[in-house]
Amino acid sequence: MGREILIQTQKNERLVAIVENGRVDDFYIELDRYQSLIGNIYKGKVESILPSINAAFVNIGQERNGFLYLTDAVNPLIEEEETEGGPRKLLEKIFGKSKEKESRRPRRRGRRSNGIALKVGQEILVQVVKDPFREKGARLTTHISLPGRFVVYMPCDKQTGVSRKIENAEERQRLREVIKGFSFAKSGGFIIRTASRKQGKRELTRDARFLYDMWVKIYKKSEQEKAPALIYEEGELTWRIVRDYLNEKVEKVIIDSRAECEKIKKFVQTLIGPDMVGKIHYYRGHDPLFEHKRIARDLYTIYDRNVYCKSGAYIVIEVTEGVTVIDVNSGKFKTKASPGEAAFMVNMEVVPEIARQLRLRDLGGIIVIDFIDMEREEHKRRVVDALRKALTKDTAKTEVNKISPLGLVEMTRARTGKTVESISFGKCPFCDGRGRVRIA
């Protein structure tokens, strides 16, 4: 079996499972009662500025004001030259000219000091980069970006770049030459995504032009609306999944909703190409799609505290407010190898499962992994290298430190929204979330 994308729609939710070789490799959930704000663009009003924390609070029409670092409220030009109608003119039109006098000292190429002086009551255009979390409002930025299938358009940033995952020097140079042909974009810059590898100039240009036209509409609407107002709403989950994951490696996209299937076919036909439309299939069965594909039981492990491997070894996942702890246990693992080799074998076996569970549960923030103690430095290095390699499939940014003297691995994973568990479950009103039964 190859790679499939399964989309199961229900009354108030949409579930997406990316299946590889019959096993769930990634999972996404979207509920009507919880809509992510990430990617949305708002015309907001500055409510307060706190220099002590270098931030401003912006009213975007949500329950809580958004949080904007003042370092994100700057003109992000990195080129020395400026053209008429370029990013600087565009930002000045949105934010107003800075009252700060520019230094007359010579500047180094690629570095500028174009601070935009925010003031209370000022209207600004911002984008959500992190959902509200507990008592905190959404994290905002003025560095707006519009992701497409192959490129990302940044209307306020004068820069170009190619994904680091495209390592071939000739291919990187070819893609940079393609970017130079995007003369229709009067301002801003483009970043070439990993999916652009081996794509032709026609496909890349079509994607870039679509994003630029979208920005023109967004900007015109921002001029007409009064803050706070939603200017642009990121697409639904199914739209984002198809945009980001449908490629040559995917054999099928199976959807259990006829209306959703037809909508996605039109989207694929217009923005991806007719050759991909044939991969979109409507599921007509009576059983739920996930049950039919025999992955429902696999998804139940997302909510389990213990996750078992084939050998009998298992990991324990404990999520707290400030940190996630993962404990590795040998369990029923048996081998004739020495204790040192056995510990290494268990740690190597659970590494892919740890990376997979982080993706499935969408866990973020600080993560501490307590591997079984290993004495040999080579074993420690190989386990950490294996973990880093397993995390390369993760779209979220991760950083992994070496194993500490206590046998712990400290790592971080970018958190942008709620975890899958927090979306699906609420706090128990009887035990206040402790999950314990008192013995009389």
PDB file of C-alpha atoms in Angstrom, residues 74-317:
ATOM      1  CA  VAL A  74       8.709  47.016  11.419  1.00  0.00           C
ATOM      2  CA  ASN A  75       9.332  47.425   7.727  1.00  0.00           C
ATOM      3  CA  PRO A  76      11.059  44.146   6.893  1.00  0.00           C
ATOM      4  CA  LEU A  77      13.012  45.378   3.846  1.00  0.00           C
ATOM      5  CA  ILE A  78      16.309  43.570   3.505  1.00  0.00           C
ATOM      6  CA  GLU A  79      17.296  45.091   0.164  1.00  0.00           C
ATOM      7  CA  GLU A  80      19.018  48.467  -0.012  1.00  0.00           C
ATOM      8  CA  GLU A  81      17.195  49.545  -3.130  1.00  0.00           C
ATOM      9  CA  GLU A  82      13.566  50.634  -3.099  1.00  0.00           C
ATOM     10  CA  THR A  83      11.221  50.974  -6.044  1.00  0.00           C
ATOM     11  CA  GLU A  84       8.150  53.147  -6.477  1.00  0.00           C
ATOM     12  CA  GLY A  85       5.124  51.327  -5.098  1.00  0.00           C
ATOM     13  CA  GLY A  86       7.354  48.757  -3.386  1.00  0.00           C
ATOM     14  CA  PRO A  87       6.935  47.268   0.072  1.00  0.00           C
ATOM     15  CA  ARG A  88       7.936  50.434   1.894  1.00  0.00           C
ATOM     16  CA  LYS A  89       5.311  52.529   0.113  1.00  0.00           C
ATOM     17  CA  LEU A  90       2.774  49.811   0.710  1.00  0.00           C
ATOM     18  CA  LEU A  91       3.482  49.594   4.434  1.00  0.00           C
ATOM     19  CA  GLU A  92       3.482  53.365   4.813  1.00  0.00           C
ATOM     20  CA  LYS A  93       0.051  53.412   3.240  1.00  0.00           C
ATOM     21  CA  ILE A  94      -1.203  50.808   5.750  1.00  0.00           C
ATOM     22  CA  PHE A  95       0.611  51.941   8.873  1.00  0.00           C
ATOM     23  CA  GLY A  96       1.460  55.555   8.230  1.00  0.00           C
ATOM     24  CA  LYS A  97       4.936  57.043   7.984  1.00  0.00           C
ATOM     25  CA  SER A  98       7.275  56.616  10.916  1.00  0.00           C
ATOM     26  CA  LYS A  99       7.946  59.755  12.895  1.00  0.00           C
ATOM     27  CA  GLU A 100      11.394  58.547  13.804  1.00  0.00           C
ATOM     28  CA  LYS A 101      14.230  60.243  11.971  1.00  0.00           C
ATOM     29  CA  GLU A 102      16.477  57.897  10.085  1.00  0.00           C
ATOM     30  CA  SER A 103      20.102  57.805  11.095  1.00  0.00           C
ATOM     31  CA  ARG A 104      22.497  59.366   8.627  1.00  0.00           C
ATOM     32  CA  ARG A 105      25.160  56.787   9.409  1.00  0.00           C
ATOM     33  CA  PRO A 106      26.003  54.543   6.452  1.00  0.00           C
ATOM     34  CA  ARG A 107      24.049  51.294   6.511  1.00  0.00           C
ATOM     35  CA  ARG A 108      25.338  47.860   5.732  1.00  0.00           C
ATOM     36  CA  ARG A 109      23.783  46.195   2.726  1.00  0.00           C
ATOM     37  CA  GLY A 110      20.824  44.025   3.681  1.00  0.00           C
ATOM     38  CA  ARG A 111      20.186  45.751   7.011  1.00  0.00           C
ATOM     39  CA  ARG A 112      17.876  48.728   7.608  1.00  0.00           C
ATOM     40  CA  SER A 113      16.273  50.445  10.538  1.00  0.00           C
ATOM     41  CA  ASN A 114      12.739  51.255   9.410  1.00  0.00           C
ATOM     42  CA  GLY A 115      10.844  51.130  12.664  1.00  0.00           C
ATOM     43  CA  ILE A 116       7.149  51.988  12.394  1.00  0.00           C
ATOM     44  CA  ALA A 117       5.979  53.991  15.382  1.00  0.00           C
ATOM     45  CA  LEU A 118       2.792  52.403  16.656  1.00  0.00           C
ATOM     46  CA  LYS A 119       0.375  54.428  18.718  1.00  0.00           C
ATOM     47  CA  VAL A 120      -2.825  53.671  20.599  1.00  0.00           C
ATOM     48  CA  GLY A 121      -5.867  53.820  18.335  1.00  0.00           C
ATOM     49  CA  GLN A 122      -3.864  53.157  15.180  1.00  0.00           C
ATOM     50  CA  GLU A 123      -5.300  50.723  12.631  1.00  0.00           C
ATOM     51  CA  ILE A 124      -2.916  48.059  11.361  1.00  0.00           C
ATOM     52  CA  LEU A 125      -3.077  44.979   9.184  1.00  0.00           C
ATOM     53  CA  VAL A 126      -1.992  41.831  11.041  1.00  0.00           C
ATOM     54  CA  GLN A 127      -1.962  38.056  10.558  1.00  0.00           C
ATOM     55  CA  VAL A 128      -2.479  35.369  13.195  1.00  0.00           C
ATOM     56  CA  VAL A 129       0.527  33.067  13.621  1.00  0.00           C
ATOM     57  CA  LYS A 130      -0.553  31.382  16.856  1.00  0.00           C
ATOM     58  CA  ASP A 131      -4.034  30.574  18.160  1.00  0.00           C
ATOM     59  CA  PRO A 132      -5.298  31.888  21.514  1.00  0.00           C
ATOM     60  CA  PHE A 133      -4.074  29.633  24.302  1.00  0.00           C
ATOM     61  CA  ARG A 134      -5.829  29.512  27.669  1.00  0.00           C
ATOM     62  CA  GLU A 135      -5.903  33.137  28.874  1.00  0.00           C
ATOM     63  CA  LYS A 136      -3.600  34.428  26.154  1.00  0.00           C
ATOM     64  CA  GLY A 137      -4.836  36.085  22.991  1.00  0.00           C
ATOM     65  CA  ALA A 138      -3.719  35.227  19.477  1.00  0.00           C
ATOM     66  CA  ARG A 139      -0.102  35.908  18.524  1.00  0.00           C
ATOM     67  CA  LEU A 140       0.083  38.397  15.644  1.00  0.00           C
ATOM     68  CA  THR A 141       2.586  39.594  13.078  1.00  0.00           C
ATOM     69  CA  THR A 142       2.683  42.284  10.413  1.00  0.00           C
ATOM     70  CA  HIS A 143       4.906  40.063   8.254  1.00  0.00           C
ATOM     71  CA  ILE A 144       1.968  38.756   6.243  1.00  0.00           C
ATOM     72  CA  SER A 145       2.494  35.576   4.208  1.00  0.00           C
ATOM     73  CA  LEU A 146       0.170  33.785   1.797  1.00  0.00           C
ATOM     74  CA  PRO A 147       1.120  30.126   1.261  1.00  0.00           C
ATOM     75  CA  GLY A 148       0.372  28.467  -2.038  1.00  0.00           C
ATOM     76  CA  ARG A 149       1.039  24.993  -3.300  1.00  0.00           C
ATOM     77  CA  PHE A 150       4.554  25.726  -4.536  1.00  0.00           C
ATOM     78  CA  VAL A 151       5.433  29.205  -3.291  1.00  0.00           C
ATOM     79  CA  VAL A 152       4.758  31.538  -0.386  1.00  0.00           C
ATOM     80  CA  TYR A 153       4.079  35.190  -1.187  1.00  0.00           C
ATOM     81  CA  MET A 154       5.114  37.816   1.365  1.00  0.00           C
ATOM     82  CA  PRO A 155       3.613  41.118   0.207  1.00  0.00           C
ATOM     83  CA  CYS A 156       5.408  43.221   2.821  1.00  0.00           C
ATOM     84  CA  ASP A 157       8.840  41.587   2.678  1.00  0.00           C
ATOM     85  CA  LYS A 158      11.309  42.354  -0.088  1.00  0.00           C
ATOM     86  CA  GLN A 159      13.087  39.015  -0.179  1.00  0.00           C
ATOM     87  CA  THR A 160      13.331  35.766  -2.085  1.00  0.00           C
ATOM     88  CA  GLY A 161      14.459  32.333  -1.003  1.00  0.00           C
ATOM     89  CA  VAL A 162      14.362  28.605  -1.610  1.00  0.00           C
ATOM     90  CA  SER A 163      13.447  25.927   0.923  1.00  0.00           C
ATOM     91  CA  ARG A 164      16.483  24.493   2.693  1.00  0.00           C
ATOM     92  CA  LYS A 165      15.137  21.005   2.084  1.00  0.00           C
ATOM     93  CA  ILE A 166      15.954  21.482  -1.611  1.00  0.00           C
ATOM     94  CA  GLU A 167      19.670  20.739  -1.370  1.00  0.00           C
ATOM     95  CA  ASN A 168      20.682  20.327  -5.023  1.00  0.00           C
ATOM     96  CA  ALA A 169      22.626  23.455  -6.018  1.00  0.00           C
ATOM     97  CA  GLU A 170      21.519  23.374  -9.682  1.00  0.00           C
ATOM     98  CA  GLU A 171      17.870  23.003  -8.730  1.00  0.00           C
ATOM     99  CA  ARG A 172      18.093  25.854  -6.238  1.00  0.00           C
ATOM    100  CA  GLN A 173      19.638  28.109  -8.902  1.00  0.00           C
ATOM    101  CA  ARG A 174      16.954  27.130 -11.423  1.00  0.00           C
ATOM    102  CA  LEU A 175      14.203  28.018  -8.969  1.00  0.00           C
ATOM    103  CA  ARG A 176      15.824  31.364  -8.183  1.00  0.00           C
ATOM    104  CA  GLU A 177      15.807  32.164 -11.892  1.00  0.00           C
ATOM    105  CA  VAL A 178      12.105  31.319 -12.027  1.00  0.00           C
ATOM    106  CA  ILE A 179      11.411  33.778  -9.191  1.00  0.00           C
ATOM    107  CA  LYS A 180      13.070  36.556 -11.180  1.00  0.00           C
ATOM    108  CA  GLY A 181      10.359  36.084 -13.801  1.00  0.00           C
ATOM    109  CA  PHE A 182       7.562  37.013 -11.379  1.00  0.00           C
ATOM    110  CA  SER A 183       7.508  40.556 -12.755  1.00  0.00           C
ATOM    111  CA  PHE A 184       3.738  40.840 -12.283  1.00  0.00           C
ATOM    112  CA  ALA A 185       4.262  41.255  -8.524  1.00  0.00           C
ATOM    113  CA  LYS A 186       4.685  44.993  -7.956  1.00  0.00           C
ATOM    114  CA  SER A 187       5.939  44.472  -4.414  1.00  0.00           C
ATOM    115  CA  GLY A 188       6.895  41.811  -1.907  1.00  0.00           C
ATOM    116  CA  GLY A 189       8.911  38.634  -2.189  1.00  0.00           C
ATOM    117  CA  PHE A 190       8.536  34.901  -2.699  1.00  0.00           C
ATOM    118  CA  ILE A 191       9.791  31.795  -0.923  1.00  0.00           C
ATOM    119  CA  ILE A 192       9.961  28.590  -2.935  1.00  0.00           C
ATOM    120  CA  ARG A 193       8.468  25.639  -1.023  1.00  0.00           C
ATOM    121  CA  THR A 194       9.870  22.108  -0.988  1.00  0.00           C
ATOM    122  CA  ALA A 195       7.005  20.903  -3.200  1.00  0.00           C
ATOM    123  CA  SER A 196       8.417  23.066  -6.025  1.00  0.00           C
ATOM    124  CA  ARG A 197      11.229  20.599  -6.621  1.00  0.00           C
ATOM    125  CA  LYS A 198      11.292  19.619 -10.329  1.00  0.00           C
ATOM    126  CA  GLN A 199       8.180  21.727 -11.057  1.00  0.00           C
ATOM    127  CA  GLY A 200       8.086  23.681 -14.293  1.00  0.00           C
ATOM    128  CA  LYS A 201       8.086  27.457 -14.673  1.00  0.00           C
ATOM    129  CA  ARG A 202       4.445  27.425 -15.781  1.00  0.00           C
ATOM    130  CA  GLU A 203       3.176  25.750 -12.594  1.00  0.00           C
ATOM    131  CA  LEU A 204       5.232  27.995 -10.317  1.00  0.00           C
ATOM    132  CA  THR A 205       4.184  31.168 -12.122  1.00  0.00           C
ATOM    133  CA  ARG A 206       0.506  30.201 -12.006  1.00  0.00           C
ATOM    134  CA  ASP A 207       0.728  29.597  -8.270  1.00  0.00           C
ATOM    135  CA  ALA A 208       2.559  32.879  -7.651  1.00  0.00           C
ATOM    136  CA  ARG A 209       0.131  34.913  -9.772  1.00  0.00           C
ATOM    137  CA  PHE A 210      -2.836  33.426  -7.921  1.00  0.00           C
ATOM    138  CA  LEU A 211      -1.337  34.498  -4.576  1.00  0.00           C
ATOM    139  CA  TYR A 212      -0.526  37.984  -5.829  1.00  0.00           C
ATOM    140  CA  ASP A 213      -4.064  38.468  -7.154  1.00  0.00           C
ATOM    141  CA  MET A 214      -5.374  37.271  -3.796  1.00  0.00           C
ATOM    142  CA  TRP A 215      -3.251  39.878  -2.008  1.00  0.00           C
ATOM    143  CA  VAL A 216      -4.564  42.657  -4.235  1.00  0.00           C
ATOM    144  CA  LYS A 217      -8.117  41.725  -3.210  1.00  0.00           C
ATOM    145  CA  ILE A 218      -7.112  41.539   0.458  1.00  0.00           C
ATOM    146  CA  TYR A 219      -5.472  44.943   0.349  1.00  0.00           C
ATOM    147  CA  LYS A 220      -8.435  46.581  -1.392  1.00  0.00           C
ATOM    148  CA  LYS A 221     -10.803  45.112   1.187  1.00  0.00           C
ATOM    149  CA  SER A 222      -8.578  46.351   4.029  1.00  0.00           C
ATOM    150  CA  GLU A 223      -8.959  49.909   2.734  1.00  0.00           C
ATOM    151  CA  GLN A 224     -12.749  49.631   2.790  1.00  0.00           C
ATOM    152  CA  GLU A 225     -13.214  48.006   6.207  1.00  0.00           C
ATOM    153  CA  LYS A 226     -13.048  49.680   9.588  1.00  0.00           C
ATOM    154  CA  ALA A 227     -11.112  48.024  12.393  1.00  0.00           C
ATOM    155  CA  PRO A 228     -11.591  45.564  13.943  1.00  0.00           C
ATOM    156  CA  ALA A 229     -12.509  43.462  10.917  1.00  0.00           C
ATOM    157  CA  LEU A 230     -11.689  40.071   9.391  1.00  0.00           C
ATOM    158  CA  ILE A 231     -10.105  40.745   6.012  1.00  0.00           C
ATOM    159  CA  TYR A 232      -9.055  37.280   4.911  1.00  0.00           C
ATOM    160  CA  GLU A 233      -9.893  33.844   6.307  1.00  0.00           C
ATOM    161  CA  GLU A 234      -7.583  30.902   5.762  1.00  0.00           C
ATOM    162  CA  GLY A 235      -9.236  28.028   3.898  1.00  0.00           C
ATOM    163  CA  GLU A 236     -10.946  25.069   5.523  1.00  0.00           C
ATOM    164  CA  LEU A 237      -8.946  22.088   6.730  1.00  0.00           C
ATOM    165  CA  THR A 238      -9.680  19.944   3.671  1.00  0.00           C
ATOM    166  CA  TRP A 239      -8.555  22.751   1.354  1.00  0.00           C
ATOM    167  CA  ARG A 240      -5.276  23.186   3.241  1.00  0.00           C
ATOM    168  CA  ILE A 241      -4.593  19.442   3.313  1.00  0.00           C
ATOM    169  CA  VAL A 242      -5.038  19.049  -0.428  1.00  0.00           C
ATOM    170  CA  ARG A 243      -2.950  22.155  -1.089  1.00  0.00           C
ATOM    171  CA  ASP A 244      -0.043  21.017   1.092  1.00  0.00           C
ATOM    172  CA  TYR A 245      -0.047  17.218   0.772  1.00  0.00           C
ATOM    173  CA  LEU A 246      -1.439  16.204  -2.626  1.00  0.00           C
ATOM    174  CA  ASN A 247       1.535  15.248  -4.779  1.00  0.00           C
ATOM    175  CA  GLU A 248       2.920  12.416  -6.880  1.00  0.00           C
ATOM    176  CA  LYS A 249       3.523  10.248  -3.793  1.00  0.00           C
ATOM    177  CA  VAL A 250      -0.194  10.238  -2.935  1.00  0.00           C
ATOM    178  CA  GLU A 251      -2.119   7.447  -4.643  1.00  0.00           C
ATOM    179  CA  LYS A 252      -5.642   8.492  -3.597  1.00  0.00           C
ATOM    180  CA  VAL A 253      -7.633  11.132  -1.785  1.00  0.00           C
ATOM    181  CA  ILE A 254     -10.829   9.503  -0.502  1.00  0.00           C
ATOM    182  CA  ILE A 255     -13.703  11.668   0.776  1.00  0.00           C
ATOM    183  CA  ASP A 256     -17.019  10.481   2.223  1.00  0.00           C
ATOM    184  CA  SER A 257     -18.918  13.645   1.249  1.00  0.00           C
ATOM    185  CA  ARG A 258     -20.072  14.059  -2.348  1.00  0.00           C
ATOM    186  CA  ALA A 259     -20.346  17.843  -2.031  1.00  0.00           C
ATOM    187  CA  GLU A 260     -16.878  18.118  -0.479  1.00  0.00           C
ATOM    188  CA  CYS A 261     -15.477  15.800  -3.130  1.00  0.00           C
ATOM    189  CA  GLU A 262     -16.812  17.915  -5.998  1.00  0.00           C
ATOM    190  CA  LYS A 263     -15.549  21.105  -4.361  1.00  0.00           C
ATOM    191  CA  ILE A 264     -12.056  19.689  -3.965  1.00  0.00           C
ATOM    192  CA  LYS A 265     -12.046  18.426  -7.558  1.00  0.00           C
ATOM    193  CA  LYS A 266     -12.770  21.950  -8.799  1.00  0.00           C
ATOM    194  CA  PHE A 267     -10.019  23.345  -6.608  1.00  0.00           C
ATOM    195  CA  VAL A 268      -7.506  20.756  -7.839  1.00  0.00           C
ATOM    196  CA  GLN A 269      -8.527  21.317 -11.471  1.00  0.00           C
ATOM    197  CA  THR A 270      -7.999  25.076 -11.171  1.00  0.00           C
ATOM    198  CA  LEU A 271      -4.915  25.379  -9.001  1.00  0.00           C
ATOM    199  CA  ILE A 272      -3.034  22.083  -9.210  1.00  0.00           C
ATOM    200  CA  GLY A 273      -3.786  20.575 -12.592  1.00  0.00           C
ATOM    201  CA  PRO A 274      -6.098  18.099 -14.321  1.00  0.00           C
ATOM    202  CA  ASP A 275      -3.594  15.242 -13.890  1.00  0.00           C
ATOM    203  CA  MET A 276      -4.289  15.247 -10.141  1.00  0.00           C
ATOM    204  CA  VAL A 277      -8.087  15.253 -10.378  1.00  0.00           C
ATOM    205  CA  GLY A 278      -8.126  11.515 -11.064  1.00  0.00           C
ATOM    206  CA  LYS A 279      -6.736  10.893  -7.578  1.00  0.00           C
ATOM    207  CA  ILE A 280      -9.835  12.356  -5.899  1.00  0.00           C
ATOM    208  CA  HIS A 281     -12.397   9.642  -5.079  1.00  0.00           C
ATOM    209  CA  TYR A 282     -15.820   9.679  -3.423  1.00  0.00           C
ATOM    210  CA  TYR A 283     -16.438   6.951  -0.834  1.00  0.00           C
ATOM    211  CA  ARG A 284     -19.911   5.402  -1.217  1.00  0.00           C
ATOM    212  CA  GLY A 285     -19.772   2.754   1.511  1.00  0.00           C
ATOM    213  CA  HIS A 286     -22.186   2.459   4.429  1.00  0.00           C
ATOM    214  CA  ASP A 287     -19.572   2.030   7.174  1.00  0.00           C
ATOM    215  CA  PRO A 288     -17.652   5.089   8.355  1.00  0.00           C
ATOM    216  CA  LEU A 289     -14.615   5.667   6.148  1.00  0.00           C
ATOM    217  CA  PHE A 290     -12.075   5.213   8.939  1.00  0.00           C
ATOM    218  CA  GLU A 291     -13.735   1.968  10.017  1.00  0.00           C
ATOM    219  CA  HIS A 292     -13.756   0.739   6.424  1.00  0.00           C
ATOM    220  CA  LYS A 293     -10.042   1.487   6.088  1.00  0.00           C
ATOM    221  CA  ARG A 294      -9.347  -0.128   9.484  1.00  0.00           C
ATOM    222  CA  ILE A 295      -7.541   2.875  10.931  1.00  0.00           C
ATOM    223  CA  ALA A 296     -10.094   3.869  13.587  1.00  0.00           C
ATOM    224  CA  ARG A 297      -8.396   1.742  16.252  1.00  0.00           C
ATOM    225  CA  ASP A 298      -5.034   3.239  15.302  1.00  0.00           C
ATOM    226  CA  LEU A 299      -6.433   6.709  15.977  1.00  0.00           C
ATOM    227  CA  TYR A 300      -7.607   5.741  19.460  1.00  0.00           C
ATOM    228  CA  THR A 301      -3.967   5.678  20.601  1.00  0.00           C
ATOM    229  CA  ILE A 302      -3.905   9.465  20.220  1.00  0.00           C
ATOM    230  CA  TYR A 303      -5.774   9.726  23.506  1.00  0.00           C
ATOM    231  CA  ASP A 304      -4.000   6.891  25.339  1.00  0.00           C
ATOM    232  CA  ARG A 305      -1.481   7.534  28.072  1.00  0.00           C
ATOM    233  CA  ASN A 306       0.516   4.430  27.130  1.00  0.00           C
ATOM    234  CA  VAL A 307       1.538   3.642  23.553  1.00  0.00           C
ATOM    235  CA  TYR A 308       2.913   0.137  22.858  1.00  0.00           C
ATOM    236  CA  CYS A 309       5.388  -1.078  20.249  1.00  0.00           C
ATOM    237  CA  LYS A 310       5.472  -4.493  18.594  1.00  0.00           C
ATOM    238  CA  SER A 311       8.257  -5.802  20.835  1.00  0.00           C
ATOM    239  CA  GLY A 312       6.325  -5.053  24.021  1.00  0.00           C
ATOM    240  CA  ALA A 313       8.243  -1.866  24.861  1.00  0.00           C
ATOM    241  CA  TYR A 314       6.085   1.203  25.401  1.00  0.00           C
ATOM    242  CA  ILE A 315       6.147   4.930  26.051  1.00  0.00           C
ATOM    243  CA  VAL A 316       4.148   6.906  28.612  1.00  0.00           C
ATOM    244  CA  ILE A 317       3.030  10.404  27.568  1.00  0.00           C
TER     245      ILE A 317
END
